Every structure is written in C-alpha cells, then in structure tokens.
Coordinates of N, CA, C and O in Angstrom, one line a residue:
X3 N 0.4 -45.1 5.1 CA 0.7 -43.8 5.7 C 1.5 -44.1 7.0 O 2.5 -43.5 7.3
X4 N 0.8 -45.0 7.9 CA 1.9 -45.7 8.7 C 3.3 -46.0 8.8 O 4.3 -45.6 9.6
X5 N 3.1 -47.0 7.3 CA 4.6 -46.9 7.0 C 5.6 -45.9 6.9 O 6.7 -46.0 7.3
X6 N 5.0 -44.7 6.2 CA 5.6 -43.9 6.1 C 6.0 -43.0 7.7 O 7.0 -42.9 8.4
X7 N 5.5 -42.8 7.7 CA 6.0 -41.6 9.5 C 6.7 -43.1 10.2 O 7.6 -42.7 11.0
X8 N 6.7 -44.3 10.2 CA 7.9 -45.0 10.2 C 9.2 -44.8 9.8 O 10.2 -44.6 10.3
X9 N 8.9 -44.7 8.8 CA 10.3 -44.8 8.1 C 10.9 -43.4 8.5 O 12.1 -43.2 9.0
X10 N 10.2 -42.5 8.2 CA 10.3 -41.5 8.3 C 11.1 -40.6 9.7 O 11.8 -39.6 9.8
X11 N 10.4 -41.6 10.6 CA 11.0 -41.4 12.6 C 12.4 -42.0 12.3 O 13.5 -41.4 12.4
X12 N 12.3 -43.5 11.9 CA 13.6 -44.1 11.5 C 14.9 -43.1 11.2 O 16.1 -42.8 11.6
X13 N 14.3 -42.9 10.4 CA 15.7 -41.7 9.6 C 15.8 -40.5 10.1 O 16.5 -39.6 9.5
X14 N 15.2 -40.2 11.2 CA 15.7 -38.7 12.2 C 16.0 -39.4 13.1 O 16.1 -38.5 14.0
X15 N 16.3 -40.2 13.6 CA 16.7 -41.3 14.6 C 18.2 -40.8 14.2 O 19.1 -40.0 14.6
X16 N 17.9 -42.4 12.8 CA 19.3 -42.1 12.5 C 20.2 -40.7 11.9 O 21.5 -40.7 11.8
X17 N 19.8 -40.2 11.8 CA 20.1 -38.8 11.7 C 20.7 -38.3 13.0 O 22.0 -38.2 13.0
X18 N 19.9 -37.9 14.1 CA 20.3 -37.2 15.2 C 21.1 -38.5 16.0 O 21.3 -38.2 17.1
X19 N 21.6 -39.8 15.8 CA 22.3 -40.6 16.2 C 23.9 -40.3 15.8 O 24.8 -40.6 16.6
X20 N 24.1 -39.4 14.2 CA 24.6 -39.4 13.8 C 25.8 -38.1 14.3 O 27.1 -38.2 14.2
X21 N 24.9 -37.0 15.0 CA 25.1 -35.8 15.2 C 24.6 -36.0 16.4 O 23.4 -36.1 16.3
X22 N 25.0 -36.2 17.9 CA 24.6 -36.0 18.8 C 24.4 -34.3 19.6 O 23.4 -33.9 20.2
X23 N 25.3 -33.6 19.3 CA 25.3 -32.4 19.6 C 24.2 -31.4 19.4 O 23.8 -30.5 20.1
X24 N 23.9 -32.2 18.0 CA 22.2 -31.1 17.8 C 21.5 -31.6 19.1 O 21.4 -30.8 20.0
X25 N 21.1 -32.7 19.2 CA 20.3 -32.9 20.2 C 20.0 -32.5 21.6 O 18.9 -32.3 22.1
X26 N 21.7 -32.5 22.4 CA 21.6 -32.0 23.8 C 22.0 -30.9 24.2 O 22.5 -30.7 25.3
X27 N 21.8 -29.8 23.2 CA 21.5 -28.6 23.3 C 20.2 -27.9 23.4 O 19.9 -26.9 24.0
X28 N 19.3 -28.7 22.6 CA 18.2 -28.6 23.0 C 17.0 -29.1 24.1 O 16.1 -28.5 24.7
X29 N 17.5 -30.5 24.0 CA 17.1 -31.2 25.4 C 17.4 -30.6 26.5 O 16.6 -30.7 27.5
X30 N 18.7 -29.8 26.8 CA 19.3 -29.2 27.9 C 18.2 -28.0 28.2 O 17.9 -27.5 29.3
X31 N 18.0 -27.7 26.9 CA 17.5 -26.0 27.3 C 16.0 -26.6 27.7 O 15.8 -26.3 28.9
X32 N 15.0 -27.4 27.1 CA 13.6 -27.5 27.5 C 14.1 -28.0 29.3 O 13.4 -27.4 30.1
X33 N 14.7 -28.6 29.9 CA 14.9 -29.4 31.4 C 15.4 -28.3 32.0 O 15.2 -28.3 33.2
X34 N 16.2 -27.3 31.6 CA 16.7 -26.3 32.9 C 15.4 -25.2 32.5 O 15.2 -24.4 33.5
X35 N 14.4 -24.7 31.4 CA 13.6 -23.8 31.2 C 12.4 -24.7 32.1 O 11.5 -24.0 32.7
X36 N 12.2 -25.9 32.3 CA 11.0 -26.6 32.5 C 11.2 -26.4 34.3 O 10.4 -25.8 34.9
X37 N 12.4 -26.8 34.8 CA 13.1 -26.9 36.2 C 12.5 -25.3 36.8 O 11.7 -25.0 37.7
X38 N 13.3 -24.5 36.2 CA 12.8 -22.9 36.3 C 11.9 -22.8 36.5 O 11.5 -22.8 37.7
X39 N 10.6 -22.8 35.0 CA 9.8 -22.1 35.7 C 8.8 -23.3 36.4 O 7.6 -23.0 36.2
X40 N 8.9 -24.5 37.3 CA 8.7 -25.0 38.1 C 8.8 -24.3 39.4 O 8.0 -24.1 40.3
X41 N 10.4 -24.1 39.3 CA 10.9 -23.8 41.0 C 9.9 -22.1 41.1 O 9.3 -21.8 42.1
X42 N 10.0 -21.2 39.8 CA 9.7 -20.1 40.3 C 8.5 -20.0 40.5 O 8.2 -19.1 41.3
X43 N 7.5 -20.6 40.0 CA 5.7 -21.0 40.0 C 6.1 -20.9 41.7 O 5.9 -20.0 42.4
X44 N 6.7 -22.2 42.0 CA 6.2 -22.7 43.6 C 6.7 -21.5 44.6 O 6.1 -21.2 45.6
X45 N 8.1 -20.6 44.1 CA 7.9 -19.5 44.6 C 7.1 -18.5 45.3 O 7.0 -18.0 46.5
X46 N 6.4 -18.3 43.9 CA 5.4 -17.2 43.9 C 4.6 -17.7 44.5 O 3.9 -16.9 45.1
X47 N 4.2 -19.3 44.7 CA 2.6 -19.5 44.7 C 3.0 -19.4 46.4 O 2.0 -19.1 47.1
X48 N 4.1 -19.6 47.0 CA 4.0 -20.2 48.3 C 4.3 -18.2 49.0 O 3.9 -18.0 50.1
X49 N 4.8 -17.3 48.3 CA 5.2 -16.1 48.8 C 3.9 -15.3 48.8 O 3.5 -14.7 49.8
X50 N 2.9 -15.3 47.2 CA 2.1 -14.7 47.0 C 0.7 -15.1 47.7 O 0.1 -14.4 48.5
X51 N 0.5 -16.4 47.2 CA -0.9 -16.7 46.8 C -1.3 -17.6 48.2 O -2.6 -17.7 48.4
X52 N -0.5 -18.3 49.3 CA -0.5 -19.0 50.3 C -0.6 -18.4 51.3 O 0.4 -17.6 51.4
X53 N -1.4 -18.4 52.4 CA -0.9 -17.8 53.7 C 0.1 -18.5 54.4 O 0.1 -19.8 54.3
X54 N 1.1 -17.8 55.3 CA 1.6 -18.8 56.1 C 0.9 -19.8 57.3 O -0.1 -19.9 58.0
X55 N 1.9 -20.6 57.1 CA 1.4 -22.0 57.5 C 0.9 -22.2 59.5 O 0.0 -22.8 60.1
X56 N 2.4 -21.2 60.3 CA 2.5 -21.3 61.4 C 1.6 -20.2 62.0 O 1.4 -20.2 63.3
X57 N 0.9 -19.1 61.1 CA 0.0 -17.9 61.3 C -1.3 -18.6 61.8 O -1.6 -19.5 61.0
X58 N -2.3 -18.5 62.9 CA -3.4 -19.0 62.9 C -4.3 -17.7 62.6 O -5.5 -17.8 62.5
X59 N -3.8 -17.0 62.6 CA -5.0 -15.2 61.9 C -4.1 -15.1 60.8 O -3.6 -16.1 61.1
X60 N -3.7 -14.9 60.0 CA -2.8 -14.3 59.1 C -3.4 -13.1 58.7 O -2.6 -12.1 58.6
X61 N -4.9 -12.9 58.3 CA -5.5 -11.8 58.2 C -5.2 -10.6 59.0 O -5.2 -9.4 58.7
X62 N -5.1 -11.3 60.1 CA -4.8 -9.8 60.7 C -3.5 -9.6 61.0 O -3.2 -8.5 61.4
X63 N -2.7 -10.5 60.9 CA -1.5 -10.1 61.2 C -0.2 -9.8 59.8 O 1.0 -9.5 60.0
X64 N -0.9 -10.0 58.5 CA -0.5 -9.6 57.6 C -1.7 -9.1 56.7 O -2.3 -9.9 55.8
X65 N -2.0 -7.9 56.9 CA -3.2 -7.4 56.3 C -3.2 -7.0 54.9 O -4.2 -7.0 54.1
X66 N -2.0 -6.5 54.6 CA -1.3 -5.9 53.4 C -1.3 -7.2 52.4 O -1.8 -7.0 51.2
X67 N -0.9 -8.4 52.8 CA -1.0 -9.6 52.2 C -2.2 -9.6 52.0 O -2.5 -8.9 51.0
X68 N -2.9 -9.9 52.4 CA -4.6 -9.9 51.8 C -4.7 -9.8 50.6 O -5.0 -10.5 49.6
X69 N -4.3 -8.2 51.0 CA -4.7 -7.5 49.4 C -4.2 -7.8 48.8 O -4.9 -8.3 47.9
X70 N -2.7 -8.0 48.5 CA -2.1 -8.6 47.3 C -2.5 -10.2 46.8 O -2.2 -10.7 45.7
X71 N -3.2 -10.9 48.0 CA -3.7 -12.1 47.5 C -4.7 -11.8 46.7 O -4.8 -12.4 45.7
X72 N -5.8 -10.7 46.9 CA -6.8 -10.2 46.3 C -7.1 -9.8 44.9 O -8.1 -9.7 44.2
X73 N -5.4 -9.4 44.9 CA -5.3 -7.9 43.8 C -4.8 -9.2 42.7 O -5.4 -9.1 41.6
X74 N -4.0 -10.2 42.9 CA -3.1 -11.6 42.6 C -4.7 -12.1 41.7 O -4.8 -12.2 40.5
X75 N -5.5 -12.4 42.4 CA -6.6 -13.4 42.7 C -7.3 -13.1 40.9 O -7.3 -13.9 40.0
X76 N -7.9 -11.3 40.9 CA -8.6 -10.8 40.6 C -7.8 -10.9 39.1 O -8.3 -11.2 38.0
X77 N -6.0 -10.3 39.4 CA -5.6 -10.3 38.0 C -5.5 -11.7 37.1 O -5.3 -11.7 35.9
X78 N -5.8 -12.7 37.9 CA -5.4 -14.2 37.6 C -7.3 -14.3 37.2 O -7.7 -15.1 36.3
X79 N -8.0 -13.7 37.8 CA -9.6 -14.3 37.0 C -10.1 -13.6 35.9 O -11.1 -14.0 35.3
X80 N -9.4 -12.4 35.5 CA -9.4 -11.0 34.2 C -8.5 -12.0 33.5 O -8.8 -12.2 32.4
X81 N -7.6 -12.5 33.9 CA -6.7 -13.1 32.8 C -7.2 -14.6 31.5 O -7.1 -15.0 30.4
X82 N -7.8 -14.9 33.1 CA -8.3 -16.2 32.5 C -9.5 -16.1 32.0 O -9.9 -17.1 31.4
X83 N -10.6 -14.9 32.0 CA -11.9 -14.4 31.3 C -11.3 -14.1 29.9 O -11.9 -14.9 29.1
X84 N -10.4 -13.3 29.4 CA -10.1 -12.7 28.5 C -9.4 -14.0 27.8 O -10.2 -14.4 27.0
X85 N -8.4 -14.7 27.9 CA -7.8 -15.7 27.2 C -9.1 -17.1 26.6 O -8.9 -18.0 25.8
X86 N -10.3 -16.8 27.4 CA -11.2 -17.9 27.2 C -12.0 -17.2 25.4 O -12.9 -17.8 24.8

C-alpha cells in the first residue's frame, strides 16, 4: 500500500511538473487568501477586542468600547457553544 501512494505522489509530481500553470494559480490563491485573512484577524482583534495600549483607564475613557468588547465577547462564546 506504501508503494502504491508512492508511486502514485510520483506521477502527480510528474504531472504538475509537466503543467506548471495548474499549479501557481492555486498556490497563489491559498498565500494571498491565508496573508488576508491573517492581516484582517489582527485588524479586528487589535480595533475590537484590545484596549488601547497608551489608555491607562480605557474604561472610562472609551465606554462605548466596552460594550462592543462585551457584545464581541458574548457573540464569540454563543458561537463557540453552538459549533461544539
């Protein structure tokens, strides 16, 4: 069985060696989709879910944030109840 999914990798090897084009069209799309939603995660996580850094109250001085950390918090632990 070994041998075989050897041989078997072998010849999509040589296959997509043969045809490069199939290949970095797809390679391309998983590294700029993977890059994305990296950059936009750290986005959100640093606009939403972080207080600022130079704030030593931030609570009180962005109160409205709270809540959306709250409202953020709550839809992110209903999310992850329900998907379990």
């Amino acid at each position: 069985m070994l041998e075989r999914c050897r041989s078997d990798l072998s010849a999509a090897l040589r296959s997509l060696s043969r045809f490069p084009s199939l290949v970095v069209g797809p390679v391309l799309t998983l590294a700029v989709s993977g890059g994305l939603n990296v950059a936009v995660f750290g986005l959100m996580d640093r606009a939403l879910l972080s207080p600022p850094a130079q704030v030593a109250e931030p609570a009180r001085v962005f109160g409205g944030l709270v809540v959306v950390q709250v409202a953020m918090s709550v839809i992110l632990l209903v999310d992850s109840v329900r998907c379990d």
